[in-house]
mmCIF file of C-alpha atoms in Angstrom:
data_model
loop_
_atom_site.group_PDB
_atom_site.id
_atom_site.type_symbol
_atom_site.label_atom_id
_atom_site.label_comp_id
_atom_site.label_asym_id
_atom_site.label_seq_id
_atom_site.Cartn_x
_atom_site.Cartn_y
_atom_site.Cartn_z
ATOM 1 C CA MET A 1 103.641 114.912 113.443
ATOM 2 C CA GLN A 2 101.458 115.409 110.381
ATOM 3 C CA SER A 3 98.887 112.811 109.469
ATOM 4 C CA PRO A 4 99.267 111.189 106.096
ATOM 5 C CA PRO A 5 97.241 112.531 103.180
ATOM 6 C CA PRO A 6 93.777 110.923 103.038
ATOM 7 C CA CYS A 7 94.347 108.883 99.905
ATOM 8 C CA SER A 8 98.088 108.334 99.637
ATOM 9 C CA THR A 9 99.620 105.032 98.592
ATOM 10 C CA LEU A 10 103.277 104.158 98.303
ATOM 11 C CA ILE A 11 104.295 101.320 95.991
ATOM 12 C CA ILE A 12 107.717 99.814 96.744
ATOM 13 C CA GLY A 13 108.893 97.419 94.056
ATOM 14 C CA TYR A 14 112.170 95.744 94.838
ATOM 15 C CA GLY A 15 114.602 93.175 93.492
ATOM 16 C CA ASN A 16 117.722 92.811 91.401
ATOM 17 C CA THR A 17 117.121 93.927 87.810
ATOM 18 C CA LEU A 18 120.253 92.030 86.704
ATOM 19 C CA ARG A 19 118.857 88.686 87.925
ATOM 20 C CA SER A 20 116.091 88.130 85.366
ATOM 21 C CA ASP A 21 112.729 87.528 87.132
ATOM 22 C CA ASP A 22 114.010 89.108 90.350
ATOM 23 C CA GLY A 23 113.635 92.552 88.712
ATOM 24 C CA ALA A 24 109.861 92.253 88.236
ATOM 25 C CA GLY A 25 109.070 94.189 91.423
ATOM 26 C CA GLN A 26 110.991 97.209 90.169
ATOM 27 C CA LYS A 27 109.359 96.925 86.734
ATOM 28 C CA ILE A 28 105.895 97.008 88.312
ATOM 29 C CA ALA A 29 106.757 100.030 90.482
ATOM 30 C CA GLU A 30 107.959 101.860 87.367
ATOM 31 C CA THR A 31 104.764 100.932 85.507
ATOM 32 C CA VAL A 32 102.532 102.205 88.315
ATOM 33 C CA GLU A 33 104.561 105.433 88.447
ATOM 34 C CA SER A 34 103.962 105.915 84.700
ATOM 35 C CA TRP A 35 100.186 105.910 85.335
ATOM 36 C CA GLY A 36 100.573 109.326 86.986
ATOM 37 C CA LEU A 37 97.860 108.691 89.573
ATOM 38 C CA GLU A 38 97.176 111.412 92.105
ATOM 39 C CA GLY A 39 98.023 110.331 95.635
ATOM 40 C CA VAL A 40 100.130 107.382 94.446
ATOM 41 C CA SER A 41 103.914 107.326 94.417
ATOM 42 C CA SER A 42 106.258 104.505 93.504
ATOM 43 C CA LEU A 43 109.782 103.561 94.385
ATOM 44 C CA ALA A 44 111.824 101.011 92.452
ATOM 45 C CA VAL A 45 114.633 99.865 94.739
ATOM 46 C CA HIS A 46 117.275 97.162 94.738
ATOM 47 C CA GLN A 47 116.561 96.173 98.349
ATOM 48 C CA LEU A 48 114.549 97.273 101.355
ATOM 49 C CA THR A 49 116.465 99.625 103.633
ATOM 50 C CA PRO A 50 115.544 101.289 106.941
ATOM 51 C CA GLU A 51 115.382 104.718 105.275
ATOM 52 C CA LEU A 52 112.164 103.644 103.535
ATOM 53 C CA ALA A 53 110.320 103.808 106.882
ATOM 54 C CA ALA A 54 110.239 107.620 106.642
ATOM 55 C CA GLU A 55 108.496 107.449 103.250
ATOM 56 C CA MET A 56 106.089 104.836 104.559
ATOM 57 C CA ALA A 57 105.132 107.034 107.519
ATOM 58 C CA GLN A 58 103.745 109.605 105.067
ATOM 59 C CA SER A 59 101.390 107.092 103.442
ATOM 60 C CA ARG A 60 98.009 105.674 104.306
ATOM 61 C CA GLN A 61 98.801 102.441 102.437
ATOM 62 C CA VAL A 62 102.008 100.724 101.349
ATOM 63 C CA ILE A 63 102.187 97.997 98.715
ATOM 64 C CA PHE A 64 105.400 95.975 98.498
ATOM 65 C CA VAL A 65 106.014 94.156 95.210
ATOM 66 C CA ASP A 66 108.471 91.286 94.862
ATOM 67 C CA VAL A 67 108.793 87.794 93.387
ATOM 68 C CA TYR A 68 108.736 84.374 94.988
ATOM 69 C CA PRO A 69 110.395 81.202 93.676
ATOM 70 C CA ASN A 70 107.827 79.061 91.897
ATOM 71 C CA THR A 71 107.885 75.578 93.381
ATOM 72 C CA GLY A 72 105.051 74.216 91.270
ATOM 73 C CA ASP A 73 102.532 74.346 94.143
ATOM 74 C CA SER A 74 101.239 77.746 93.092
ATOM 75 C CA ASN A 75 101.952 79.728 89.993
ATOM 76 C CA GLY A 76 99.779 82.780 90.555
ATOM 77 C CA VAL A 77 100.100 86.223 92.033
ATOM 78 C CA GLN A 78 99.735 86.251 95.809
ATOM 79 C CA VAL A 79 98.456 89.221 97.821
ATOM 80 C CA THR A 80 99.046 89.116 101.561
ATOM 81 C CA PRO A 81 98.334 91.718 104.248
ATOM 82 C CA ILE A 82 101.451 92.536 106.253
ATOM 83 C CA ASN A 83 101.438 92.694 110.025
ATOM 84 C CA PRO A 84 104.366 94.297 111.879
ATOM 85 C CA LYS A 85 103.869 91.781 114.697
ATOM 86 C CA ASN A 86 105.390 89.126 112.415
ATOM 87 C CA SER A 87 108.752 90.843 112.735
ATOM 88 C CA HIS A 88 111.337 89.605 115.210
ATOM 89 C CA SER A 89 113.459 92.747 115.345
ATOM 90 C CA PRO A 90 111.792 96.095 114.612
ATOM 91 C CA LEU A 91 115.022 98.019 115.059
ATOM 92 C CA GLY A 92 117.300 95.634 113.187
ATOM 93 C CA HIS A 93 118.115 95.463 109.500
ATOM 94 C CA ALA A 94 114.879 96.040 107.587
ATOM 95 C CA SER A 95 115.327 93.406 104.912
ATOM 96 C CA ASN A 96 111.686 92.369 104.700
ATOM 97 C CA PRO A 97 108.358 94.225 104.655
ATOM 98 C CA GLN A 98 107.357 93.070 108.154
ATOM 99 C CA SER A 99 110.542 94.474 109.719
ATOM 100 C CA LEU A 100 110.224 97.698 107.773
ATOM 101 C CA LEU A 101 106.601 98.131 108.867
ATOM 102 C CA ALA A 102 107.579 97.445 112.486
ATOM 103 C CA LEU A 103 110.358 100.042 112.177
ATOM 104 C CA CYS A 104 107.856 102.580 110.829
ATOM 105 C CA GLN A 105 105.578 101.846 113.770
ATOM 106 C CA VAL A 106 108.364 102.237 116.357
ATOM 107 C CA LEU A 107 110.018 105.349 114.890
ATOM 108 C CA TYR A 108 107.008 107.275 113.604
ATOM 109 C CA ARG A 109 104.100 105.762 115.564
ATOM 110 C CA VAL A 110 102.313 105.177 112.276
ATOM 111 C CA THR A 111 101.228 101.842 110.843
ATOM 112 C CA PRO A 112 99.966 102.229 107.284
ATOM 113 C CA ALA A 113 97.836 99.438 105.854
ATOM 114 C CA SER A 114 100.389 97.258 104.083
ATOM 115 C CA TYR A 115 100.254 94.489 101.516
ATOM 116 C CA TRP A 116 102.712 92.222 99.794
ATOM 117 C CA VAL A 117 102.092 91.495 96.112
ATOM 118 C CA LEU A 118 104.203 88.511 95.119
ATOM 119 C CA ILE A 119 104.768 87.321 91.558
ATOM 120 C CA PRO A 120 105.918 83.785 90.745
ATOM 121 C CA ALA A 121 109.424 83.556 89.326
ATOM 122 C CA GLU A 122 111.584 80.755 87.997
ATOM 123 C CA ASN A 123 114.672 82.366 86.503
ATOM 124 C CA PHE A 124 117.204 84.075 88.793
ATOM 125 C CA GLU A 125 120.192 83.746 86.451
ATOM 126 C CA PHE A 126 122.118 86.795 85.246
ATOM 127 C CA GLY A 127 120.013 88.600 82.655
ATOM 128 C CA GLU A 128 117.487 91.348 82.199
ATOM 129 C CA SER A 129 114.525 89.524 80.652
ATOM 130 C CA PHE A 130 111.646 87.814 82.420
ATOM 131 C CA SER A 131 110.618 84.172 82.103
ATOM 132 C CA PRO A 132 107.255 83.401 80.463
ATOM 133 C CA LEU A 133 105.754 82.627 83.897
ATOM 134 C CA THR A 134 106.747 85.992 85.366
ATOM 135 C CA THR A 135 105.822 87.849 82.166
ATOM 136 C CA GLN A 136 102.278 86.429 82.175
ATOM 137 C CA ASN A 137 101.809 87.322 85.856
ATOM 138 C CA ILE A 138 102.958 90.968 85.692
ATOM 139 C CA PRO A 139 99.568 92.149 84.295
ATOM 140 C CA ARG A 140 97.820 90.137 87.032
ATOM 141 C CA ALA A 141 99.942 91.834 89.692
ATOM 142 C CA LEU A 142 99.063 95.235 88.218
ATOM 143 C CA GLU A 143 95.357 94.311 88.406
ATOM 144 C CA GLU A 144 95.760 93.371 92.080
ATOM 145 C CA ILE A 145 97.462 96.704 92.739
ATOM 146 C CA GLN A 146 94.613 98.542 91.002
ATOM 147 C CA MET A 147 92.142 96.757 93.293
ATOM 148 C CA LEU A 148 94.152 97.740 96.382
ATOM 149 C CA LEU A 149 94.266 101.344 95.143
ATOM 150 C CA SER A 150 90.499 101.412 94.655
ATOM 151 C CA ARG A 151 89.968 100.180 98.231
ATOM 152 C CA VAL A 152 91.861 103.187 99.566
ATOM 153 C CA GLU A 153 89.848 105.538 97.328
ATOM 154 C CA ASP A 154 86.578 103.969 98.560
ATOM 155 C CA TYR A 155 87.721 104.361 102.171
ATOM 156 C CA ALA A 156 88.646 108.031 101.614
ATOM 157 C CA ARG A 157 85.193 108.766 100.163
ATOM 158 C CA SER A 158 83.324 107.242 103.126
#
């Protein structure tokens, strides 16, 4: 098996673009793709599927982008490292990043550094526009992604 390129990052933005704020993950993946950064690729997908593990195995770092329902406790972007040990079933349906990372580890014996970038959301009704809360946090999520990308570049240089 080939080792992943030294500075590769895969962005996976997911959610339903027809459910208002839920489409923000895909929007961010498309934005990052438009930057045209070397060693960075992006996928905008409706949902996480087991087939994504093959793409992940070719990357040094994977950044998942999604939304979380705003409950009023927190209204900011959250960045969380992902650990495959949090998954209950590595070979089952990969419907969350932990399961998908565990599947990548089992099938390809590769565990890329993985993060979850979560954007607060409040509108999941049918529609294609974002709420003010989600709209104001998209640039913040992009800044967090840029910081994660620079960490990989710093690691590759050392």
